[in-house]
mmCIF file of C-alpha atoms in Angstrom:
data_model
loop_
_atom_site.group_PDB
_atom_site.id
_atom_site.type_symbol
_atom_site.label_atom_id
_atom_site.label_comp_id
_atom_site.label_asym_id
_atom_site.label_seq_id
_atom_site.Cartn_x
_atom_site.Cartn_y
_atom_site.Cartn_z
ATOM 1 C CA MET H 22 -167.307 -83.083 150.941
ATOM 2 C CA ILE H 23 -169.665 -80.365 149.776
ATOM 3 C CA GLY H 24 -172.561 -80.536 152.202
ATOM 4 C CA ALA H 25 -176.232 -80.439 151.404
ATOM 5 C CA LYS H 26 -176.507 -76.774 152.401
ATOM 6 C CA VAL H 27 -173.487 -75.589 150.439
ATOM 7 C CA LYS H 28 -173.637 -73.935 147.018
ATOM 8 C CA VAL H 29 -170.494 -73.529 144.888
ATOM 9 C CA ASN H 30 -170.179 -71.336 141.804
ATOM 10 C CA GLY H 31 -166.863 -71.824 139.997
ATOM 11 C CA ASP H 32 -164.113 -74.341 139.299
ATOM 12 C CA ILE H 33 -163.275 -77.139 141.696
ATOM 13 C CA ILE H 34 -159.898 -78.829 141.217
ATOM 14 C CA SER H 35 -159.065 -81.539 143.723
ATOM 15 C CA SER H 36 -156.499 -84.274 144.266
ATOM 16 C CA GLU H 37 -158.781 -85.978 146.806
ATOM 17 C CA ASP H 38 -162.029 -87.837 146.373
ATOM 18 C CA LEU H 39 -165.060 -85.582 146.551
ATOM 19 C CA LEU H 40 -168.654 -86.114 147.651
ATOM 20 C CA VAL H 41 -171.151 -83.487 146.515
ATOM 21 C CA GLU H 42 -174.403 -83.333 148.452
ATOM 22 C CA GLY H 43 -175.020 -79.642 147.761
ATOM 23 C CA GLU H 44 -175.134 -77.562 144.570
ATOM 24 C CA VAL H 45 -172.233 -76.937 142.209
ATOM 25 C CA SER H 46 -172.184 -74.757 139.085
ATOM 26 C CA GLY H 47 -169.014 -74.481 137.007
ATOM 27 C CA THR H 48 -166.478 -77.275 136.495
ATOM 28 C CA ILE H 49 -165.201 -80.140 138.640
ATOM 29 C CA THR H 50 -161.794 -81.691 137.921
ATOM 30 C CA LEU H 51 -160.517 -84.674 139.929
ATOM 31 C CA LYS H 52 -158.164 -86.253 137.419
ATOM 32 C CA ASP H 53 -156.986 -89.146 139.615
ATOM 33 C CA ASN H 54 -159.840 -89.360 142.086
ATOM 34 C CA GLU H 55 -163.474 -90.275 142.504
ATOM 35 C CA LEU H 56 -166.390 -87.888 142.363
ATOM 36 C CA VAL H 57 -169.646 -88.938 143.997
ATOM 37 C CA VAL H 58 -172.714 -86.795 143.443
ATOM 38 C CA GLY H 59 -174.845 -87.839 146.402
ATOM 39 C CA SER H 60 -178.601 -88.250 146.376
ATOM 40 C CA SER H 61 -179.153 -84.621 147.376
ATOM 41 C CA GLY H 62 -176.397 -83.330 145.082
ATOM 42 C CA ARG H 63 -177.245 -81.045 142.156
ATOM 43 C CA VAL H 64 -174.432 -80.328 139.730
ATOM 44 C CA GLN H 65 -174.584 -78.006 136.743
ATOM 45 C CA ALA H 66 -171.020 -78.432 135.629
ATOM 46 C CA ASN H 67 -168.674 -80.154 133.269
ATOM 47 C CA VAL H 68 -167.022 -82.935 135.218
ATOM 48 C CA ASN H 69 -163.680 -84.695 134.730
ATOM 49 C CA ALA H 70 -162.716 -87.431 137.205
ATOM 50 C CA LYS H 71 -161.164 -90.860 137.311
ATOM 51 C CA THR H 72 -164.464 -92.381 138.375
ATOM 52 C CA VAL H 73 -167.821 -90.677 138.666
ATOM 53 C CA ARG H 74 -170.780 -92.010 140.636
ATOM 54 C CA ILE H 75 -174.074 -90.172 140.342
ATOM 55 C CA GLU H 76 -176.860 -90.663 142.861
ATOM 56 C CA GLY H 77 -178.273 -87.149 142.427
ATOM 57 C CA GLU H 78 -178.638 -84.793 139.462
ATOM 58 C CA VAL H 79 -176.051 -83.693 136.907
ATOM 59 C CA ARG H 80 -176.555 -81.276 134.010
ATOM 60 C CA GLY H 81 -173.327 -81.086 132.045
ATOM 61 C CA ASP H 82 -170.693 -83.118 130.253
ATOM 62 C CA ILE H 83 -168.948 -85.885 132.171
ATOM 63 C CA GLU H 84 -165.559 -87.380 131.346
ATOM 64 C CA GLY H 85 -164.595 -90.463 133.328
ATOM 65 C CA GLY H 86 -161.031 -91.779 133.082
ATOM 66 C CA GLU H 87 -162.140 -95.250 134.180
ATOM 67 C CA ARG H 88 -165.884 -95.378 134.599
ATOM 68 C CA VAL H 89 -169.107 -93.488 135.115
ATOM 69 C CA VAL H 90 -171.952 -95.001 137.131
ATOM 70 C CA ILE H 91 -175.468 -93.575 137.075
ATOM 71 C CA CYS H 92 -177.243 -95.019 140.110
ATOM 72 C CA ALA H 93 -180.936 -95.841 140.453
ATOM 73 C CA SER H 94 -181.660 -92.430 141.961
ATOM 74 C CA GLY H 95 -179.394 -90.605 139.487
ATOM 75 C CA ASN H 96 -180.525 -88.236 136.751
ATOM 76 C CA VAL H 97 -178.076 -87.049 134.096
ATOM 77 C CA GLU H 98 -178.558 -84.732 131.141
ATOM 78 C CA GLY H 99 -175.396 -84.229 129.098
ATOM 79 C CA ASN H 100 -172.662 -86.044 127.245
ATOM 80 C CA VAL H 101 -170.697 -88.808 128.930
ATOM 81 C CA THR H 102 -167.272 -90.086 127.858
ATOM 82 C CA ALA H 103 -165.720 -93.071 129.638
ATOM 83 C CA PRO H 104 -164.290 -96.491 128.832
ATOM 84 C CA ARG H 105 -167.147 -97.958 130.864
ATOM 85 C CA VAL H 106 -170.557 -96.470 131.571
ATOM 86 C CA MET H 107 -173.020 -98.189 133.880
ATOM 87 C CA LEU H 108 -176.641 -97.358 134.512
ATOM 88 C CA GLU H 109 -178.529 -98.929 137.382
ATOM 89 C CA ASP H 110 -182.194 -99.761 136.812
ATOM 90 C CA GLY H 111 -184.241 -96.668 137.525
ATOM 91 C CA GLY H 112 -181.430 -94.242 136.721
ATOM 92 C CA ARG H 113 -182.311 -91.610 134.122
ATOM 93 C CA PHE H 114 -180.059 -90.374 131.331
ATOM 94 C CA LYS H 115 -180.553 -88.100 128.345
ATOM 95 C CA GLY H 116 -177.694 -87.238 126.027
ATOM 96 C CA SER H 117 -174.769 -88.951 124.340
ATOM 97 C CA ILE H 118 -172.387 -91.547 125.687
ATOM 98 C CA ASP H 119 -168.979 -92.214 124.132
ATOM 99 C CA MET H 120 -168.060 -95.748 125.049
ATOM 100 C CA GLY H 121 -164.796 -97.577 124.649
ATOM 101 C CA SER H 122 -162.673 -94.431 124.659
ATOM 102 C CA SER H 123 -161.984 -91.657 127.135
ATOM 103 C CA LYS H 124 -160.955 -89.276 124.374
ATOM 104 C CA GLY H 125 -163.056 -86.770 122.549
ATOM 105 C CA ALA H 126 -165.005 -85.256 125.406
ATOM 106 C CA PRO H 127 -166.037 -81.673 124.936
ATOM 107 C CA ALA H 128 -163.748 -79.212 126.649
ATOM 108 C CA ALA H 129 -164.870 -77.758 129.952
ATOM 109 C CA LYS H 130 -166.038 -74.172 129.728
ATOM 110 C CA PRO H 131 -164.320 -71.536 131.847
ATOM 111 C CA ALA H 132 -166.325 -70.554 134.888
ATOM 112 C CA PRO H 133 -166.268 -67.613 137.273
ATOM 113 C CA ALA H 134 -164.048 -67.591 140.359
ATOM 114 C CA PRO H 135 -165.139 -69.911 143.194
ATOM 115 C CA GLU H 136 -167.747 -68.652 145.559
ATOM 116 C CA VAL H 137 -168.872 -70.797 148.482
ATOM 117 C CA ARG H 138 -171.920 -69.857 150.490
ATOM 118 C CA PRO H 139 -174.596 -71.672 152.417
ATOM 119 C CA ILE H 140 -177.971 -72.140 150.761
ATOM 120 C CA ASP H 141 -180.729 -70.067 152.272
ATOM 121 C CA LYS H 142 -183.004 -72.655 153.892
ATOM 122 C CA THR H 143 -186.039 -70.487 153.229
ATOM 123 C CA ALA H 144 -185.300 -70.281 149.487
ATOM 124 C CA MET D 2 -208.961 -90.359 112.189
ATOM 125 C CA VAL D 3 -205.776 -92.189 112.968
ATOM 126 C CA ARG D 4 -206.340 -92.908 116.645
ATOM 127 C CA ILE D 5 -207.574 -96.448 116.869
ATOM 128 C CA PRO D 6 -208.850 -97.580 120.225
ATOM 129 C CA GLY D 7 -207.152 -100.836 121.026
ATOM 130 C CA ARG D 8 -207.609 -103.492 123.643
ATOM 131 C CA GLN D 9 -206.161 -102.187 126.877
ATOM 132 C CA THR D 10 -205.114 -103.776 130.145
ATOM 133 C CA ALA D 11 -204.275 -101.816 133.267
ATOM 134 C CA ARG D 12 -201.501 -103.844 134.817
ATOM 135 C CA ASP D 13 -197.835 -103.649 133.943
ATOM 136 C CA PRO D 14 -196.771 -107.172 133.058
ATOM 137 C CA GLY D 15 -193.184 -106.325 134.109
ATOM 138 C CA PRO D 16 -190.132 -106.991 131.973
ATOM 139 C CA VAL D 17 -190.981 -109.038 128.886
ATOM 140 C CA THR D 18 -188.571 -110.177 126.201
ATOM 141 C CA ILE D 19 -189.193 -110.249 122.460
ATOM 142 C CA ASN D 20 -187.058 -112.393 120.176
ATOM 143 C CA SER D 21 -186.069 -110.597 117.009
ATOM 144 C CA ARG D 22 -185.015 -111.980 113.664
ATOM 145 C CA LEU D 23 -184.206 -108.499 112.345
ATOM 146 C CA LEU D 24 -181.897 -107.125 115.021
ATOM 147 C CA PRO D 25 -178.911 -109.309 114.119
ATOM 148 C CA SER D 26 -178.626 -107.505 110.785
ATOM 149 C CA LEU D 27 -177.951 -104.289 112.747
ATOM 150 C CA LEU D 28 -176.054 -105.756 115.636
ATOM 151 C CA ASP D 29 -173.474 -108.126 114.225
ATOM 152 C CA GLU D 30 -170.857 -107.572 116.951
ATOM 153 C CA GLU D 31 -167.887 -108.563 114.790
ATOM 154 C CA LYS D 32 -168.910 -106.163 112.025
ATOM 155 C CA LEU D 33 -169.615 -103.401 114.508
ATOM 156 C CA ALA D 34 -166.278 -103.871 116.256
ATOM 157 C CA ALA D 35 -164.448 -103.934 112.915
ATOM 158 C CA ARG D 36 -165.960 -100.770 111.493
ATOM 159 C CA GLY D 37 -164.713 -98.457 114.252
ATOM 160 C CA PRO D 38 -166.850 -96.183 116.402
ATOM 161 C CA VAL D 39 -170.527 -96.577 115.524
ATOM 162 C CA ASN D 40 -172.878 -93.651 115.978
ATOM 163 C CA ILE D 41 -176.161 -94.884 117.465
ATOM 164 C CA LEU D 42 -179.395 -92.955 117.958
ATOM 165 C CA ASP D 43 -181.831 -94.372 120.503
ATOM 166 C CA PHE D 44 -185.277 -92.811 120.767
ATOM 167 C CA GLY D 45 -185.953 -94.881 123.889
ATOM 168 C CA ARG D 46 -185.124 -94.536 127.554
ATOM 169 C CA ALA D 47 -181.616 -95.337 128.766
ATOM 170 C CA ASN D 48 -181.474 -98.720 130.445
ATOM 171 C CA SER D 49 -178.828 -100.963 131.923
ATOM 172 C CA SER D 50 -179.163 -103.869 129.509
ATOM 173 C CA SER D 51 -178.725 -101.690 126.391
ATOM 174 C CA LEU D 52 -175.706 -99.953 127.907
ATOM 175 C CA GLU D 53 -174.211 -103.289 128.856
ATOM 176 C CA PHE D 54 -174.602 -104.408 125.262
ATOM 177 C CA PHE D 55 -173.120 -101.250 123.726
ATOM 178 C CA ASN D 56 -170.170 -101.312 126.130
ATOM 179 C CA ARG D 57 -168.838 -104.228 124.067
ATOM 180 C CA PHE D 58 -167.587 -102.072 121.184
ATOM 181 C CA PRO D 59 -166.528 -98.470 120.566
ATOM 182 C CA CYS D 60 -169.566 -96.366 119.897
ATOM 183 C CA ARG D 61 -171.359 -93.146 120.595
ATOM 184 C CA LEU D 62 -174.872 -93.701 121.891
ATOM 185 C CA THR D 63 -177.312 -90.805 121.886
ATOM 186 C CA VAL D 64 -180.352 -91.397 124.072
ATOM 187 C CA LEU D 65 -183.395 -89.193 123.498
ATOM 188 C CA ASP D 66 -185.917 -90.681 125.966
ATOM 189 C CA ALA D 67 -188.565 -89.237 123.662
ATOM 190 C CA ALA D 68 -191.599 -91.511 124.067
ATOM 191 C CA GLU D 69 -193.610 -89.630 126.658
ATOM 192 C CA SER D 70 -192.932 -86.170 125.246
ATOM 193 C CA LEU D 71 -193.812 -87.258 121.681
ATOM 194 C CA VAL D 72 -197.100 -88.843 122.778
ATOM 195 C CA ALA D 73 -198.032 -85.739 124.784
ATOM 196 C CA TRP D 74 -197.130 -83.521 121.803
ATOM 197 C CA SER D 75 -199.228 -85.667 119.432
ATOM 198 C CA HIS D 76 -202.213 -85.515 121.798
ATOM 199 C CA GLN D 77 -201.888 -81.716 121.802
ATOM 200 C CA LEU D 78 -201.588 -81.719 118.014
ATOM 201 C CA GLU D 79 -204.999 -83.383 117.815
ATOM 202 C CA GLN D 80 -206.486 -80.395 119.609
ATOM 203 C CA ARG D 81 -204.927 -78.114 116.977
ATOM 204 C CA MET D 82 -206.162 -79.957 113.902
ATOM 205 C CA GLU D 83 -208.890 -77.442 113.077
ATOM 206 C CA GLU D 84 -206.052 -75.133 112.068
ATOM 207 C CA PRO D 85 -203.199 -77.585 111.662
ATOM 208 C CA PRO D 86 -199.628 -76.338 111.853
ATOM 209 C CA SER D 87 -197.506 -76.465 108.719
ATOM 210 C CA GLN D 88 -194.954 -79.242 108.198
ATOM 211 C CA GLN D 89 -192.234 -76.631 108.724
ATOM 212 C CA GLN D 90 -193.767 -75.574 112.028
ATOM 213 C CA MET D 91 -194.009 -79.209 113.152
ATOM 214 C CA ARG D 92 -190.379 -79.832 112.178
ATOM 215 C CA HIS D 93 -189.420 -76.854 114.300
ATOM 216 C CA GLU D 94 -191.493 -78.100 117.246
ATOM 217 C CA LEU D 95 -190.181 -81.653 116.965
ATOM 218 C CA ALA D 96 -186.595 -80.426 116.744
ATOM 219 C CA GLY D 97 -187.112 -78.500 119.970
ATOM 220 C CA LEU D 98 -188.662 -81.536 121.607
ATOM 221 C CA LEU D 99 -186.059 -84.079 120.530
ATOM 222 C CA ARG D 100 -182.998 -81.816 120.846
ATOM 223 C CA LEU D 101 -180.950 -83.913 118.452
ATOM 224 C CA PRO D 102 -177.255 -83.114 118.794
ATOM 225 C CA HIS D 103 -175.986 -80.683 116.171
ATOM 226 C CA GLY D 104 -172.613 -80.747 114.492
ATOM 227 C CA THR D 105 -171.942 -84.404 115.240
ATOM 228 C CA LEU D 106 -171.405 -87.264 112.828
ATOM 229 C CA PRO D 107 -174.551 -88.691 111.241
ATOM 230 C CA PHE D 108 -176.070 -91.797 112.788
ATOM 231 C CA ASP D 109 -175.265 -95.298 111.507
ATOM 232 C CA VAL D 110 -177.846 -97.165 113.572
ATOM 233 C CA VAL D 111 -181.241 -95.925 114.797
ATOM 234 C CA PHE D 112 -183.524 -97.544 117.365
ATOM 235 C CA LEU D 113 -186.994 -96.155 116.858
ATOM 236 C CA TRP D 114 -188.778 -98.657 119.126
ATOM 237 C CA ASP D 115 -192.479 -97.583 119.002
ATOM 238 C CA THR D 116 -191.758 -93.980 117.992
ATOM 239 C CA LEU D 117 -193.835 -94.063 114.796
ATOM 240 C CA ASN D 118 -196.894 -94.924 116.902
ATOM 241 C CA HIS D 119 -196.183 -92.034 119.246
ATOM 242 C CA LEU D 120 -196.704 -89.652 116.361
ATOM 243 C CA HIS D 121 -199.932 -88.429 114.837
ATOM 244 C CA GLU D 122 -200.151 -89.444 111.170
ATOM 245 C CA TYR D 123 -200.120 -85.777 110.113
ATOM 246 C CA ALA D 124 -196.722 -85.326 111.815
ATOM 247 C CA LEU D 125 -194.995 -88.312 110.228
ATOM 248 C CA PRO D 126 -193.610 -86.404 107.190
ATOM 249 C CA ALA D 127 -192.189 -83.675 109.454
ATOM 250 C CA PHE D 128 -190.598 -86.305 111.671
ATOM 251 C CA ALA D 129 -189.144 -88.132 108.669
ATOM 252 C CA ALA D 130 -187.702 -84.895 107.263
ATOM 253 C CA LEU D 131 -186.042 -84.180 110.586
ATOM 254 C CA LEU D 132 -184.698 -87.703 110.962
ATOM 255 C CA ARG D 133 -183.266 -88.162 107.489
ATOM 256 C CA LYS D 134 -181.001 -85.133 107.891
ATOM 257 C CA GLU D 135 -179.283 -86.953 110.755
ATOM 258 C CA LEU D 136 -178.647 -90.290 109.039
ATOM 259 C CA ALA D 137 -175.428 -91.605 107.513
ATOM 260 C CA PRO D 138 -175.459 -93.182 104.046
ATOM 261 C CA GLY D 139 -176.239 -96.877 104.435
ATOM 262 C CA PHE D 140 -177.690 -96.425 107.940
ATOM 263 C CA LYS D 141 -180.012 -99.047 109.402
ATOM 264 C CA GLY D 142 -182.974 -98.460 111.649
ATOM 265 C CA HIS D 143 -185.171 -100.748 113.687
ATOM 266 C CA GLY D 144 -188.614 -100.341 115.172
ATOM 267 C CA PHE D 145 -192.078 -101.680 115.785
ATOM 268 C CA MET D 146 -195.282 -100.598 114.132
ATOM 269 C CA LEU D 147 -198.715 -100.894 115.636
ATOM 270 C CA HIS D 148 -200.918 -101.201 112.591
ATOM 271 C CA LYS D 149 -203.781 -103.576 113.382
ATOM 272 C CA ARG D 150 -207.066 -102.408 114.788
ATOM 273 C CA GLY D 151 -207.618 -103.905 118.217
ATOM 274 C CA THR D 152 -203.955 -104.433 119.058
ATOM 275 C CA GLU D 153 -203.195 -103.688 122.680
ATOM 276 C CA GLN D 154 -201.951 -100.103 123.022
ATOM 277 C CA ARG D 155 -199.256 -99.514 125.567
ATOM 278 C CA LEU D 156 -196.520 -96.951 125.907
ATOM 279 C CA ARG D 157 -193.480 -99.180 126.174
ATOM 280 C CA HIS D 158 -189.929 -98.458 127.293
ATOM 281 C CA MET D 159 -187.628 -100.966 125.634
ATOM 282 C CA GLY D 160 -183.988 -101.871 125.438
ATOM 283 C CA LEU D 161 -181.652 -104.531 124.144
ATOM 284 C CA ALA D 162 -181.122 -107.697 126.119
ATOM 285 C CA GLY D 163 -178.838 -109.226 123.472
ATOM 286 C CA PRO D 164 -178.073 -109.099 119.762
ATOM 287 C CA ASP D 165 -181.456 -110.664 118.968
ATOM 288 C CA VAL D 166 -183.532 -109.918 122.041
ATOM 289 C CA VAL D 167 -185.565 -106.826 122.923
ATOM 290 C CA ARG D 168 -186.619 -106.310 126.516
ATOM 291 C CA VAL D 169 -189.753 -104.338 127.407
ATOM 292 C CA ASN D 170 -188.669 -102.799 130.691
ATOM 293 C CA GLU D 171 -191.848 -100.869 131.496
ATOM 294 C CA SER D 172 -195.201 -100.340 129.870
ATOM 295 C CA ARG D 173 -198.482 -98.628 130.603
ATOM 296 C CA ASP D 174 -201.772 -97.969 128.855
ATOM 297 C CA ASP D 175 -201.886 -94.997 126.542
ATOM 298 C CA VAL D 176 -203.610 -93.907 123.355
ATOM 299 C CA LEU D 177 -201.175 -94.369 120.497
ATOM 300 C CA TYR D 178 -201.409 -93.783 116.754
ATOM 301 C CA ALA D 179 -201.711 -96.856 114.561
ATOM 302 C CA HIS D 180 -200.475 -96.500 110.974
ATOM 303 C CA ASN D 181 -200.389 -99.046 108.215
ATOM 304 C CA ARG D 182 -197.205 -99.663 106.291
ATOM 305 C CA ARG D 183 -198.325 -97.801 103.168
ATOM 306 C CA VAL D 184 -199.099 -94.650 105.154
ATOM 307 C CA VAL D 185 -195.705 -94.853 106.841
ATOM 308 C CA ASN D 186 -193.811 -95.396 103.594
ATOM 309 C CA ASP D 187 -195.632 -92.477 101.953
ATOM 310 C CA ALA D 188 -194.805 -90.259 104.921
ATOM 311 C CA LEU D 189 -191.166 -91.289 104.991
ATOM 312 C CA GLY D 190 -190.657 -90.141 101.422
ATOM 313 C CA PRO D 191 -188.267 -91.595 98.855
ATOM 314 C CA ALA D 192 -185.144 -91.202 101.028
ATOM 315 C CA LEU D 193 -186.308 -93.635 103.707
ATOM 316 C CA GLN D 194 -187.996 -96.978 103.344
ATOM 317 C CA VAL D 195 -189.493 -99.615 105.616
ATOM 318 C CA ASP D 196 -187.703 -102.713 104.446
ATOM 319 C CA HIS D 197 -188.091 -106.121 106.044
ATOM 320 C CA GLY D 198 -191.057 -106.678 108.305
ATOM 321 C CA VAL D 199 -191.890 -109.465 110.733
ATOM 322 C CA LEU D 200 -195.389 -109.689 112.133
ATOM 323 C CA HIS D 201 -195.423 -110.675 115.798
ATOM 324 C CA GLY D 202 -198.119 -112.553 117.662
ATOM 325 C CA ASP D 203 -199.258 -109.419 119.505
ATOM 326 C CA GLY D 204 -200.170 -107.803 116.165
ATOM 327 C CA ARG D 205 -197.147 -105.505 115.973
ATOM 328 C CA LEU D 206 -194.971 -105.356 112.892
ATOM 329 C CA GLU D 207 -191.236 -105.325 113.603
ATOM 330 C CA PHE D 208 -189.416 -103.540 110.784
ATOM 331 C CA LEU D 209 -186.084 -102.384 109.466
ATOM 332 C CA LEU D 210 -185.751 -98.828 108.214
ATOM 333 C CA VAL D 211 -183.238 -98.338 105.425
ATOM 334 C CA GLN D 212 -182.106 -95.762 102.912
ATOM 335 C CA GLY D 213 -184.532 -95.387 100.004
ATOM 336 C CA ARG D 214 -183.553 -95.602 96.381
ATOM 337 C CA SER D 215 -183.364 -91.860 95.827
#
């Protein structure tokens, strides 16, 4: 889990499920696992995961191997590629969705080396 | 003056469905499934029922969620009409507002919803010029046109509830821009044409947008 007070700049590659409640900039790759962007999560990254569930905010391209779910509190701006894309009522989305195929997603851009630091509460 | 004050009601009536006789010509599922990935442009707000519908066949859906920003831009344009911007300037401004994807395949199907009524009449040619660059040969578009004086004016967020059903998910009062069909066809130019039209009981004209003869 990336907590609400954690900010990550860089690439995240994981073979475990991941919950993001903090801020991530860069790329997130969880080929065989689930990514959840929690309600306080803010992601500016290209994302590649087996399933993606968004309750917070994502700016970037999302590739889901199985499905992508944008929840009622979710807000996504970017391109989504997944065999199945679901949007709960109230969820916001702006961009393109490739449906019925997981191929053809834009490649993730290289990002700087990982840097993990707590967010300044006074910021 | 193109702003026509219409009858207005404050309350949101909640989700309302509209039966369409024109949508099936765009949304024949067998034809869509057979033709391979379909490139769809939706000027409306993303919603669960539209996504559920488009999940049935391979497609790329581009959602612009443009209604509120276009209405706000048109209201600002009214304030600038003493020294109106050029069509080129408006095309530039609209392109920045809509952020249509560049370098992708042209669109086969376009859902305009109420977009034409979100635009000031003076901006229609600029909008049409921008749109037609993005359209595939033989594309089909669908929308509604508020053209009768006194028709209730609401900013509506709509989606598909089926191959012949439109669902109004949200609506609220706003000042829109009513245009008659002749004005719209003139503004669209020879490359685009409002084809079939069905007048609904609420005074709105549902229409298909197709490729013009030239």
